[in-house]
Amino acid sequence: MTKPIVAVPADIRTLDGANWHAVQHQYVRAALNAAGVMAFIIPAFEEGYDTDAILDRVDGLLVSGSASNVHPSLYGVESRESDGPFDPARDATAIPLIRRAIDRAIPLLAICRGIQELNVALGGSLASEIHEQEGIWDHRKPADVDRDGMYAIRQSVFVKEGSCIARIIGPGEIQVNSLHRQAIARTAPRLQVEAIAEDGTIEAVSVIDAKAFAVGVQWHPEYWAETDKPSNQIFAAFGDAAREYAAGKMQPAAVHESTL
């Protein structure tokens, strides 16, 4: 059996005056080396996509983090310039893919911006600039550090007993690398909270009625997926789900005996 293939929706990035469809290397590297799957980068367009045509050809959906934020109009809030930057093409590509992947029982792992897209896709809302709220820590990346320092594992989250993630990495306190300025505000009705930070910020969710692996985390397991045990376990579980889905697609159709 060949490696399963997972779709990774791209961001739009402008370099030298040209628009590029891009995904950070850390996500596709983790997909290959920790999940054991191949990643296909899906270009981001605001219209014209056939979502099912994409999902027909893959065995999972990996929704990555990004520097951009989900546009507030998608969860019923007026946008402010400070809420940006925005990427409407990413929104228009990733959110329909999330909804249809869940409908079709295609394994889904959503990270950072991805968990926020998952929440919005299923009817939830987001809070901006959470560090300005009373009692909420500053979850933003630290200043004046290199990339390893930015993604350093330094924050406690508490995984709920009996949750989907608890079955993968165990319940209780773990250390993660969570860096973000937005977070889930109103949790979508179809999502179960799986893990929270000490300040109450939602750090992981799962889709309650999903028929396949469907998990979102606010932290970044992809960055240390080859060396950090909980990060590796999350990607390994996603890879196993993609392999199971791919194997199911390869089963021959049932043969029905004709009656003459």
Coordinates of C-alpha atoms in Angstrom, one line a residue:
M1 CA 0.0 0.0 0.0
T2 CA 1.3 3.4 -0.9
K3 CA 1.4 6.3 1.6
P4 CA -1.9 8.0 2.2
I5 CA -2.3 11.5 0.9
V6 CA -3.6 14.4 3.0
A7 CA -4.7 17.8 1.7
V8 CA -3.2 21.0 3.3
P9 CA -5.0 24.2 2.3
A10 CA -2.6 27.0 1.4
D11 CA -2.3 30.6 2.5
I12 CA -1.8 33.4 0.0
R13 CA 1.5 35.1 0.5
T14 CA 2.9 38.1 -1.5
L15 CA 6.6 37.9 -2.4
D16 CA 8.3 40.3 -4.8
G17 CA 4.9 41.7 -5.9
A18 CA 3.5 38.2 -6.8
N19 CA 0.9 36.1 -5.0
W20 CA 2.1 32.6 -3.9
H21 CA 0.1 29.7 -2.6
A22 CA 2.1 28.6 0.4
V23 CA 2.3 26.2 3.4
Q24 CA 5.0 26.4 6.1
H25 CA 7.6 23.6 5.8
Q26 CA 7.0 22.5 9.4
Y27 CA 3.5 21.1 8.6
V28 CA 4.4 19.1 5.5
R29 CA 7.6 17.8 7.2
A30 CA 5.5 16.6 10.2
A31 CA 3.0 15.0 7.9
L32 CA 5.7 13.0 6.2
N33 CA 8.1 12.2 9.1
A34 CA 5.6 11.9 12.0
A35 CA 2.3 10.9 10.5
G36 CA 3.9 8.9 7.6
V37 CA 1.7 10.5 5.0
M38 CA 2.2 12.5 1.8
A39 CA 0.9 16.1 1.7
F40 CA -0.7 17.8 -1.2
I41 CA -0.9 21.6 -1.0
I42 CA -4.3 22.9 -2.1
P43 CA -4.2 26.3 -3.7
A44 CA -6.4 29.0 -2.1
F45 CA -9.1 30.6 -4.2
E46 CA -12.2 32.6 -3.1
E47 CA -14.4 30.9 -5.6
G48 CA -14.6 28.2 -8.2
Y49 CA -13.6 25.2 -6.2
D50 CA -15.2 21.8 -6.3
T51 CA -14.5 20.7 -2.7
D52 CA -15.6 17.1 -3.2
A53 CA -13.3 16.8 -6.2
I54 CA -10.4 17.5 -3.8
L55 CA -11.6 15.2 -1.1
D56 CA -12.3 12.4 -3.5
R57 CA -8.5 12.2 -4.1
V58 CA -7.1 12.4 -0.5
D59 CA -7.2 10.4 2.7
G60 CA -7.1 13.2 5.3
L61 CA -7.2 16.9 5.8
L62 CA -4.5 18.8 7.7
V63 CA -5.4 22.5 8.4
S64 CA -2.4 24.4 9.3
G65 CA -1.6 27.5 11.4
S66 CA -1.0 30.9 9.7
A67 CA -0.1 34.5 10.5
S68 CA -3.6 35.5 9.2
N69 CA -6.9 35.4 11.1
V70 CA -10.3 34.1 10.1
H71 CA -12.4 37.1 8.9
P72 CA -14.8 38.1 11.7
S73 CA -17.7 38.5 9.3
L74 CA -17.7 34.7 9.1
Y75 CA -18.9 34.5 12.7
G76 CA -21.1 37.5 12.7
V77 CA -18.7 40.2 14.1
E78 CA -17.8 43.5 12.5
S79 CA -14.1 43.5 11.6
R80 CA -11.5 46.0 12.8
E81 CA -8.2 46.7 11.1
S82 CA -6.4 45.4 14.2
D83 CA -8.1 42.0 13.8
G84 CA -6.0 41.3 10.7
P85 CA -4.2 40.4 8.7
F86 CA -6.9 38.5 6.8
D87 CA -6.7 35.9 4.0
P88 CA -10.2 35.6 2.5
A89 CA -9.0 33.0 -0.1
R90 CA -7.7 30.8 2.8
D91 CA -11.1 31.1 4.5
A92 CA -13.0 30.3 1.4
T93 CA -10.8 27.2 0.7
A94 CA -10.3 25.7 4.2
I95 CA -13.8 26.2 5.8
P96 CA -15.7 24.3 3.1
L97 CA -13.1 21.5 3.1
I98 CA -13.5 21.2 6.9
R99 CA -17.2 20.9 6.7
R100 CA -17.2 18.3 3.9
A101 CA -14.3 16.3 5.4
I102 CA -16.4 15.9 8.6
D103 CA -19.5 15.0 6.6
R104 CA -17.6 12.4 4.6
A105 CA -15.7 10.9 7.7
I106 CA -12.3 11.9 6.3
P107 CA -9.7 12.3 9.1
L108 CA -9.1 15.9 10.1
L109 CA -6.3 17.5 12.1
A110 CA -6.6 21.3 12.6
I111 CA -3.8 23.3 14.1
C112 CA -3.7 26.9 15.4
R113 CA -5.6 28.9 12.8
G114 CA -7.0 25.5 11.8
I115 CA -8.8 25.0 15.2
Q116 CA -10.3 28.5 14.8
E117 CA -11.5 27.7 11.3
L118 CA -13.0 24.4 12.6
N119 CA -14.9 26.3 15.3
V120 CA -16.2 28.9 12.9
A121 CA -17.0 26.2 10.3
L122 CA -19.3 24.5 12.8
G123 CA -21.0 27.7 14.1
G124 CA -18.7 29.0 16.8
S125 CA -17.0 32.4 17.3
L126 CA -13.6 33.7 18.1
A127 CA -12.1 36.3 20.6
S128 CA -9.5 38.7 19.4
E129 CA -6.5 40.0 21.3
I130 CA -7.2 37.7 24.2
H131 CA -4.2 39.0 26.1
E132 CA -6.2 42.2 26.7
Q133 CA -8.9 40.3 28.6
E134 CA -8.8 40.2 32.4
G135 CA -7.2 37.0 33.8
I136 CA -6.0 35.8 30.4
W137 CA -2.3 35.3 29.8
D138 CA -0.3 36.7 26.9
H139 CA -0.3 33.7 24.6
R140 CA 1.5 35.6 21.8
K141 CA 5.0 34.6 20.6
P142 CA 7.8 36.0 22.7
A143 CA 9.8 38.9 21.3
D144 CA 13.4 38.8 20.1
V145 CA 13.8 35.0 19.9
D146 CA 14.8 32.7 17.1
R147 CA 12.3 30.3 15.6
D148 CA 13.1 27.4 18.0
G149 CA 12.6 29.9 20.9
M150 CA 9.3 31.1 19.4
Y151 CA 8.0 27.5 19.3
A152 CA 9.6 26.5 22.6
I153 CA 7.5 24.1 24.8
R154 CA 6.7 26.2 27.8
Q155 CA 2.9 26.2 28.6
S156 CA 0.8 23.8 30.6
V157 CA -2.5 22.6 29.3
F158 CA -4.8 20.1 30.9
V159 CA -6.3 17.2 28.9
K160 CA -9.7 16.2 30.0
E161 CA -10.3 12.6 31.2
G162 CA -12.2 10.5 28.7
S163 CA -11.5 12.9 25.8
C164 CA -10.3 11.9 22.3
I165 CA -6.9 13.4 22.9
A166 CA -6.7 11.6 26.3
R167 CA -6.9 8.3 24.5
I168 CA -3.9 9.4 22.4
I169 CA -1.6 11.1 24.8
G170 CA -3.2 10.4 28.2
P171 CA -5.2 12.7 30.5
G172 CA -3.9 15.4 32.8
E173 CA -1.2 18.1 32.4
I174 CA 1.1 18.3 29.5
Q175 CA 3.5 20.9 28.2
V176 CA 2.9 22.5 24.8
N177 CA 4.0 25.3 22.5
S178 CA 0.9 27.5 22.2
L179 CA 1.3 30.9 20.6
H180 CA -1.7 32.9 19.4
R181 CA -3.5 36.2 19.9
Q182 CA -7.0 34.8 19.1
A183 CA -8.9 31.9 20.6
I184 CA -12.3 30.2 20.7
A185 CA -14.9 32.4 22.3
R186 CA -18.2 30.6 21.8
T187 CA -17.6 26.9 21.2
A188 CA -19.5 25.5 18.2
P189 CA -22.3 23.1 19.3
R190 CA -20.7 20.1 17.6
L191 CA -17.4 20.6 19.3
Q192 CA -16.3 19.1 22.6
V193 CA -13.6 20.9 24.6
E194 CA -10.7 18.5 25.0
A195 CA -8.0 20.6 26.8
I196 CA -7.7 24.0 28.4
A197 CA -4.8 26.2 29.6
E198 CA -4.5 27.3 33.2
D199 CA -6.3 30.6 32.4
G200 CA -9.3 28.8 30.9
T201 CA -8.3 29.3 27.2
I202 CA -9.6 26.4 25.1
E203 CA -6.5 24.6 23.7
A204 CA -8.1 21.5 22.0
V205 CA -11.4 20.3 20.7
S206 CA -12.9 17.3 18.9
V207 CA -16.0 17.0 16.8
I208 CA -18.6 15.3 18.9
D209 CA -20.5 13.4 16.1
A210 CA -17.6 12.7 13.8
K211 CA -17.3 9.3 12.3
A212 CA -13.5 9.6 11.9
F213 CA -10.6 11.3 13.7
A214 CA -11.5 15.0 13.9
V215 CA -9.4 17.0 16.3
G216 CA -8.2 20.6 16.6
V217 CA -5.4 21.9 18.8
Q218 CA -4.4 25.5 19.4
W219 CA -0.8 24.6 20.0
H220 CA 1.8 23.5 17.5
P221 CA 2.5 19.8 17.6
E222 CA 4.0 19.9 14.1
Y223 CA 7.1 21.9 15.1
W224 CA 8.5 19.2 17.5
A225 CA 6.6 16.2 16.0
E226 CA 9.8 14.2 15.6
T227 CA 11.2 14.7 19.1
D228 CA 8.4 15.6 21.5
K229 CA 6.3 12.6 22.6
P230 CA 2.8 14.1 22.8
S231 CA 3.4 16.0 19.5
N232 CA 4.5 12.8 17.8
Q233 CA 1.5 10.9 19.2
I234 CA -1.0 13.4 17.8
F235 CA 0.5 13.2 14.3
A236 CA 0.9 9.4 14.5
A237 CA -2.8 9.1 15.4
F238 CA -3.8 11.3 12.5
G239 CA -1.6 9.2 10.2
D240 CA -3.1 6.0 11.5
A241 CA -6.6 7.4 10.8
A242 CA -5.6 8.4 7.3
R243 CA -4.2 4.9 6.6
E244 CA -7.4 3.3 7.9
Y245 CA -9.4 5.6 5.6
A246 CA -7.2 4.8 2.6
A247 CA -7.5 1.1 3.3
G248 CA -11.2 1.3 3.4
K249 CA -11.3 3.0 0.0
M250 CA -9.3 0.1 -1.5
Q251 CA -11.8 -2.6 -0.4
P252 CA -13.4 -4.1 -3.4
A253 CA -17.1 -3.4 -3.9
A254 CA -19.4 -6.2 -2.8
V255 CA -20.4 -8.5 -5.6
H256 CA -24.1 -9.2 -5.9
E257 CA -25.2 -12.4 -7.4
S258 CA -27.6 -12.0 -10.2
T259 CA -30.8 -14.1 -10.1
L260 CA -31.6 -15.6 -13.5

